[in-house]
C-alpha positions as a printed Julia matrix, in Angstrom:
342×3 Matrix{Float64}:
 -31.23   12.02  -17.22
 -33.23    8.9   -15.89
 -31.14    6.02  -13.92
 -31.63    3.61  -16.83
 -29.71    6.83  -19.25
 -27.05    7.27  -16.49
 -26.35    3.35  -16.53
 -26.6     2.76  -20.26
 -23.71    6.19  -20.45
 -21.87    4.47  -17.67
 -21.43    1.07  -19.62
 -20.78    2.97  -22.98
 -18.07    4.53  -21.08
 -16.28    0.87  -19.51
 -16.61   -0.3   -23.1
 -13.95    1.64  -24.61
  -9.84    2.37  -22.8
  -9.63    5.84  -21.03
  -6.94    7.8   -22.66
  -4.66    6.98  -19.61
  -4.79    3.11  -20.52
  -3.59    4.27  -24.4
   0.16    4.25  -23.41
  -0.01    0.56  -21.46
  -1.97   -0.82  -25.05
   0.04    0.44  -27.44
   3.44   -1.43  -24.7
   1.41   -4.23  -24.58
   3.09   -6.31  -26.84
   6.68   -5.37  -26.08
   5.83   -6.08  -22.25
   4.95   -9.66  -23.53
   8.09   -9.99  -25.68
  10.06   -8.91  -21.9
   7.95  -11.52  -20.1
   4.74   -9.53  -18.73
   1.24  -10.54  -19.62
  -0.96   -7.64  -19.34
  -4.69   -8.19  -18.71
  -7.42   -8.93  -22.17
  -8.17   -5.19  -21.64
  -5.06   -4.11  -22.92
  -4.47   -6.84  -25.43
  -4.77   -5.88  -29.36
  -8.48   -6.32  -30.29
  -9.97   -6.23  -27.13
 -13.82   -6.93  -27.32
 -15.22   -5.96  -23.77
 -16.22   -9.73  -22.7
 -20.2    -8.69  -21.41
 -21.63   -7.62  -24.9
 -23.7   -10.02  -26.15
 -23.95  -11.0   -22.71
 -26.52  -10.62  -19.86
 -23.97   -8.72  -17.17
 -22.8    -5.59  -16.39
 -19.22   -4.23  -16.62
 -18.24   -4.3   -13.25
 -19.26   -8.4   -13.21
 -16.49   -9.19  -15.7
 -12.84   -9.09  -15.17
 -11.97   -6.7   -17.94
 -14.92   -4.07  -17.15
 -12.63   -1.98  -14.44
 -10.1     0.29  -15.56
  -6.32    0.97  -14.21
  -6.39    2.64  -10.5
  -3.24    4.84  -11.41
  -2.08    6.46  -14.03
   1.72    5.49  -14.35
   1.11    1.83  -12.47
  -0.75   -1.33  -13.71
  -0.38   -5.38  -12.51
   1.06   -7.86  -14.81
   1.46  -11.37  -14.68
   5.15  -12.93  -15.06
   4.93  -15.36  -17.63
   8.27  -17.56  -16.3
   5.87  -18.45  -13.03
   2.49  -16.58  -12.85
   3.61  -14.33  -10.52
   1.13  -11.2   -10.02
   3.68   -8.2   -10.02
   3.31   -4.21  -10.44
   4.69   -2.58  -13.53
   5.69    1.31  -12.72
   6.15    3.85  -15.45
   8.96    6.47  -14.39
   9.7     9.29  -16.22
  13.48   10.52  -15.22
  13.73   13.68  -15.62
  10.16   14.06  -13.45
  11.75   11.96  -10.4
  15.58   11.62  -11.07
  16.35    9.86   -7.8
  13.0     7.01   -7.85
  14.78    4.29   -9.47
  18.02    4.85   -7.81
  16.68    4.54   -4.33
  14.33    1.74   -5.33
  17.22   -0.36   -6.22
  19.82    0.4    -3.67
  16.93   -1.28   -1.11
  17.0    -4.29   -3.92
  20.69   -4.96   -3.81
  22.2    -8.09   -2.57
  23.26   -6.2     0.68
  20.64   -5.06    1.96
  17.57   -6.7     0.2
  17.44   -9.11    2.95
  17.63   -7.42    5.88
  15.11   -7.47    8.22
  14.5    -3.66    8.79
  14.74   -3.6     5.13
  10.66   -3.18    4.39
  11.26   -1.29    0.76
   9.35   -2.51   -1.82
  11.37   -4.65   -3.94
  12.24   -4.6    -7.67
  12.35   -7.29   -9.42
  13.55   -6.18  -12.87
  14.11   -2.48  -14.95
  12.71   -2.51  -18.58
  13.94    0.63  -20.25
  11.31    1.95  -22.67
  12.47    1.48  -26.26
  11.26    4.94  -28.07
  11.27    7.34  -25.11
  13.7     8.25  -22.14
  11.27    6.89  -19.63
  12.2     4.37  -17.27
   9.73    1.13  -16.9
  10.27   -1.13  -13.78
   8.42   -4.11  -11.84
   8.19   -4.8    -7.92
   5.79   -7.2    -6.0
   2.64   -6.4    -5.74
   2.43   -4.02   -2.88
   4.37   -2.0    -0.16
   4.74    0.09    2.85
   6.5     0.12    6.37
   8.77    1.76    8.98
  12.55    0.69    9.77
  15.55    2.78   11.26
  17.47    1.91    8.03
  14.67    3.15    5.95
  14.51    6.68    7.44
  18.12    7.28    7.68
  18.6     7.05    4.13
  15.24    8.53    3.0
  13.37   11.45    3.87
  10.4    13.5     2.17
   7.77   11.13    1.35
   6.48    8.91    3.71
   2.77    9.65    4.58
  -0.15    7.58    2.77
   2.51    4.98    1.13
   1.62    1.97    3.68
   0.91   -0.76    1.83
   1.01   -5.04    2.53
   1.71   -7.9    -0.13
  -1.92  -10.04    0.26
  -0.26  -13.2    -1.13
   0.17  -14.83    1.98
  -3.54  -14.18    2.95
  -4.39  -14.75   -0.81
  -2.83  -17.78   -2.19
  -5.01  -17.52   -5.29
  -5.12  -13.95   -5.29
  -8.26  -11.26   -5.93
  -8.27   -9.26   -9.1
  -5.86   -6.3    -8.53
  -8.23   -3.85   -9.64
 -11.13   -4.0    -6.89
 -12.2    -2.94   -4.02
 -14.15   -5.53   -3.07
 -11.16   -8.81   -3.14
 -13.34  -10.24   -5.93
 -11.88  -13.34   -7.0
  -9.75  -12.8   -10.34
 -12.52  -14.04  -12.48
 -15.16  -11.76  -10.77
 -17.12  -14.24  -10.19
 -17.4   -14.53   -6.2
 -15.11  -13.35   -3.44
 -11.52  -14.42   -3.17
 -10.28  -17.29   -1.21
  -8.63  -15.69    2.35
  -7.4   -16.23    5.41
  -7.02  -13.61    8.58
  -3.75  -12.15    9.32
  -3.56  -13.83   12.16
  -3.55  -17.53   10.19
  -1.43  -16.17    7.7
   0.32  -12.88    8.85
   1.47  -10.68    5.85
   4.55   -8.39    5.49
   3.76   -4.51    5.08
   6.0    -2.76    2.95
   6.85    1.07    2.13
   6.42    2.4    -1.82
   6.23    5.35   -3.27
  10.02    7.18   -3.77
   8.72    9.85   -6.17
  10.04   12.62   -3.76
  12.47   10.52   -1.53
  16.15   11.31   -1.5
  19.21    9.64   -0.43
  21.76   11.17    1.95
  25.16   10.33    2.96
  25.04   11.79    6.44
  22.47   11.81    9.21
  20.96   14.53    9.67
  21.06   16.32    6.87
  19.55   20.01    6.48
  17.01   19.83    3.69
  13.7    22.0     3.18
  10.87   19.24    3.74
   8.51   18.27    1.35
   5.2    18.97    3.53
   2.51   18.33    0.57
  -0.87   18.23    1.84
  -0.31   18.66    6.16
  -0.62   21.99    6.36
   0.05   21.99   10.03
   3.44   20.68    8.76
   3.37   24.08    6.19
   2.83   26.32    9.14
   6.03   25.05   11.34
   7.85   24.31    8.13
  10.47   26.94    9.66
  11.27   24.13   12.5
  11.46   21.16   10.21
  14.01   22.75    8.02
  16.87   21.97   10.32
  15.42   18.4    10.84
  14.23   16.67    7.88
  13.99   13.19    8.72
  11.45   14.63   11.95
   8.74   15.42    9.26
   9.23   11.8     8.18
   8.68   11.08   11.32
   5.54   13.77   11.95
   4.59   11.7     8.71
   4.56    8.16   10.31
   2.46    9.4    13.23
   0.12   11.04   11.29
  -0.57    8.16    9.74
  -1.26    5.85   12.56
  -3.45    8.48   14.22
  -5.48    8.89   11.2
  -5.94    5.59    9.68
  -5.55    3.79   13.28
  -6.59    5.48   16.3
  -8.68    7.47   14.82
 -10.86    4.36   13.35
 -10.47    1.74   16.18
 -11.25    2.26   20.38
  -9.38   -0.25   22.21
  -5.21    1.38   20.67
  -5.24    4.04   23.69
  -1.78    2.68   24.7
  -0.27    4.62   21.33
  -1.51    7.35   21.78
   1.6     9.2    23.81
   3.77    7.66   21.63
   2.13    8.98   18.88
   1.38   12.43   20.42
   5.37   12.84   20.36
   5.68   11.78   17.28
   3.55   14.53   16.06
   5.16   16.83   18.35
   5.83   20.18   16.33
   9.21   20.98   17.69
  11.66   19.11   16.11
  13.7    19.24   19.47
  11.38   17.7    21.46
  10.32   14.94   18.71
  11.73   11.66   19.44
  14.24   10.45   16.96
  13.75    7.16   14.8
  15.83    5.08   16.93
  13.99    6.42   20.3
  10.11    5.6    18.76
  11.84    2.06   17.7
  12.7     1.38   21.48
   9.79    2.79   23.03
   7.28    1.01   20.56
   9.13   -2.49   21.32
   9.18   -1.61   25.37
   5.11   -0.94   24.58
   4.72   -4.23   22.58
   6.42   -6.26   25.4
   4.1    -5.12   28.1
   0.96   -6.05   26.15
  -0.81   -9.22   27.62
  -2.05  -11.96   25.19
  -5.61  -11.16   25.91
  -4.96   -7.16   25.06
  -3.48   -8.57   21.81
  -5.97  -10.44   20.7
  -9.01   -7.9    21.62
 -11.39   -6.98   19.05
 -10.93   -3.76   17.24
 -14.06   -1.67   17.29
 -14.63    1.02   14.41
 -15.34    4.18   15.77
 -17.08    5.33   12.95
 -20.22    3.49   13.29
 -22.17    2.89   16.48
 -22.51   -0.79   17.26
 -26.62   -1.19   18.66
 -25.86   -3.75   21.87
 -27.22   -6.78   20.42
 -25.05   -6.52   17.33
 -21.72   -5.8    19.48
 -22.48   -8.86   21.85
 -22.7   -10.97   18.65
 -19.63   -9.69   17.03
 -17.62   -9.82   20.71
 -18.79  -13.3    20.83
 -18.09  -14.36   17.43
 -14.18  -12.74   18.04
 -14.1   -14.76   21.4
 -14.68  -17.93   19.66
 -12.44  -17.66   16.77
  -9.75  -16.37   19.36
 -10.04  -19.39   21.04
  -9.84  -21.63   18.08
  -6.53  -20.0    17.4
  -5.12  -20.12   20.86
  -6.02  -23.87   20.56
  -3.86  -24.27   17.03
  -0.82  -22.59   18.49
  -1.24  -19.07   16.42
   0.59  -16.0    17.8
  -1.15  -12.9    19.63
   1.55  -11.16   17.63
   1.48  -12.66   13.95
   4.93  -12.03   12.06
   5.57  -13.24    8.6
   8.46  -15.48    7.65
């Protein structure tokens, strides 16, 4: 198959819904009647919006297909909001939409530990016993109240809500923060001008207890070091949440940046195999804040280098020079080493 064959298949393909999209086309219009706007994609009569037209798919805003399966973005048609809709099926994950909207009450939907993805409304699904709900747009993050009633499902479920840093937003769908229209890049600012809140999704295997701790056979899918020592983690269950968190941070954080070497004992307990000698939630709370507190503003605002590419000399001096220079413009405007949202 030549290149001009593979692309000609590949745009025959983005021309027509993948059978996962059929269920969210054939809601589309009762979503509408509740007060959701789906994309043109998923509209009745959709005519892909480059034929006729000298671009590709992946220049036009209906030419890239849903990212997951059972979740797809929306727009609120009361205020133009950009939300999430979520597809739960019950009797798959019983206790998702209960735990999703305990963190949504009034009691604790405010509180500032509280980092649980909020929902904004539950649309039960007319013809089937599925369960249909919307939260903002994304999620992810690690409190003392979140782990004492949770366990079971924390790893790779870190996510932040971009609308601060994207007032006009980027089209939900890419990977690049193309502007909604495709046509250009979004309109951003750094975290430090306009720090963002991080928030924690994903309940599918998260449970609820009344007690801490509570004896429960961890979920360990995917970590097999967690598989091997599963036998310790049994009496502890919150620990692999815990094990989880670290994880995390050592993969996606230390493991991609130089310049983080003051978490990496923290982290090394964290990760510690023996439940008895792991540091409990409220012990990696203190000991991160103590950390925190003994970091300098010029440690703060250092430059992250990747650790996955090699930087030639020339190119590091620019990019060190570039990050002095817009540090200094922020100093000068009063922004914080240590953005925090509002």
């Amino acid at each position: 198959m030549t290149f001009a064959d593979s692309l000609a298949q590949r745009e025959a393909s983005h021309s027509k819904l993948e059978e996962r999209e059929y269920w969210w086309r054939d809601h589309q219009q009762w979503l509408q009647a509740c007060g959701y706007m789906l994309r043109p994609r998923y509209r009745p009569g959709w005519t892909p919006s480059w034929h006729g037209k000298k671009r590709w798919s992946f220049e036009c805003e209906d030419g890239i297909a849903m990212s997951y399966d059972n979740q797809l973005d929306a727009t609120r048609v009361s205020d133009g909001k950009m939300v999430t809709l979520k597809r739960i099926v019950k009797s798959e994950h019983p206790a998702e939409l209960e735990i999703l909207e305990f963190f949504s009450s009034d009691a604790i939907k405010d509180d500032p530990r509280n980092h649980c993805v909020p929902v904004y409304a539950v649309l039960p699904v007319p013809e089937t016993e599925a369960q249909s709900y919307q939260y903002s747009l994304f999620s992810g993050s690690l409190t003392t109240l979140l782990l004492r009633q949770l366990a079971r499902n924390i790893a790779g479920n870190v996510m932040m809500d971009p609308s601060a840093m994207y007032p006009d937003m980027y089209h939900p769908q890419s990977f690049l923060y193309d502007s909604l229209d495709m046509k250009g890049s979004a309109k951003h600012y750094s975290r430090t001008e306009r720090p963002t809140k991080y928030y924690y999704t994903g309940f599918e295997r998260a449970r609820r207890f009344s007690e801490y701790p509570h004896l429960l056979v961890p979920s360990a899918s995917g970590v097999p070091e967690i598989q091997d020592h599963s036998s310790l983690y049994q009496q502890w269950e919150f620990r692999t949440d815990i094990y989880y968190v670290g994880r995390t941070i050592k993969v996606h954080v230390l493991l991609a940046f130089s310049g983080l070497e003051f978490l990496d004992t923290l982290v090394a307990d964290m990760m510690e195999y023996d439940p008895a000698k792991q540091p409990n939630i409220d012990m990696v709370v203190a000991r991160f804040d103590e950390i925190r507190k003994q970091l300098k503003g010029r440690s703060l605002r250092s430059r992250l280098v990747p650790k996955w590419r090699e930087e030639h000399s020339l190119v590091k001096a620019w990019k060190d020079c570039r990050h002095a220079c817009r540090m200094i413009k922020y100093a000068i405007r009063g922004y914080s080493a240590l953005p925090t949202p509002a």
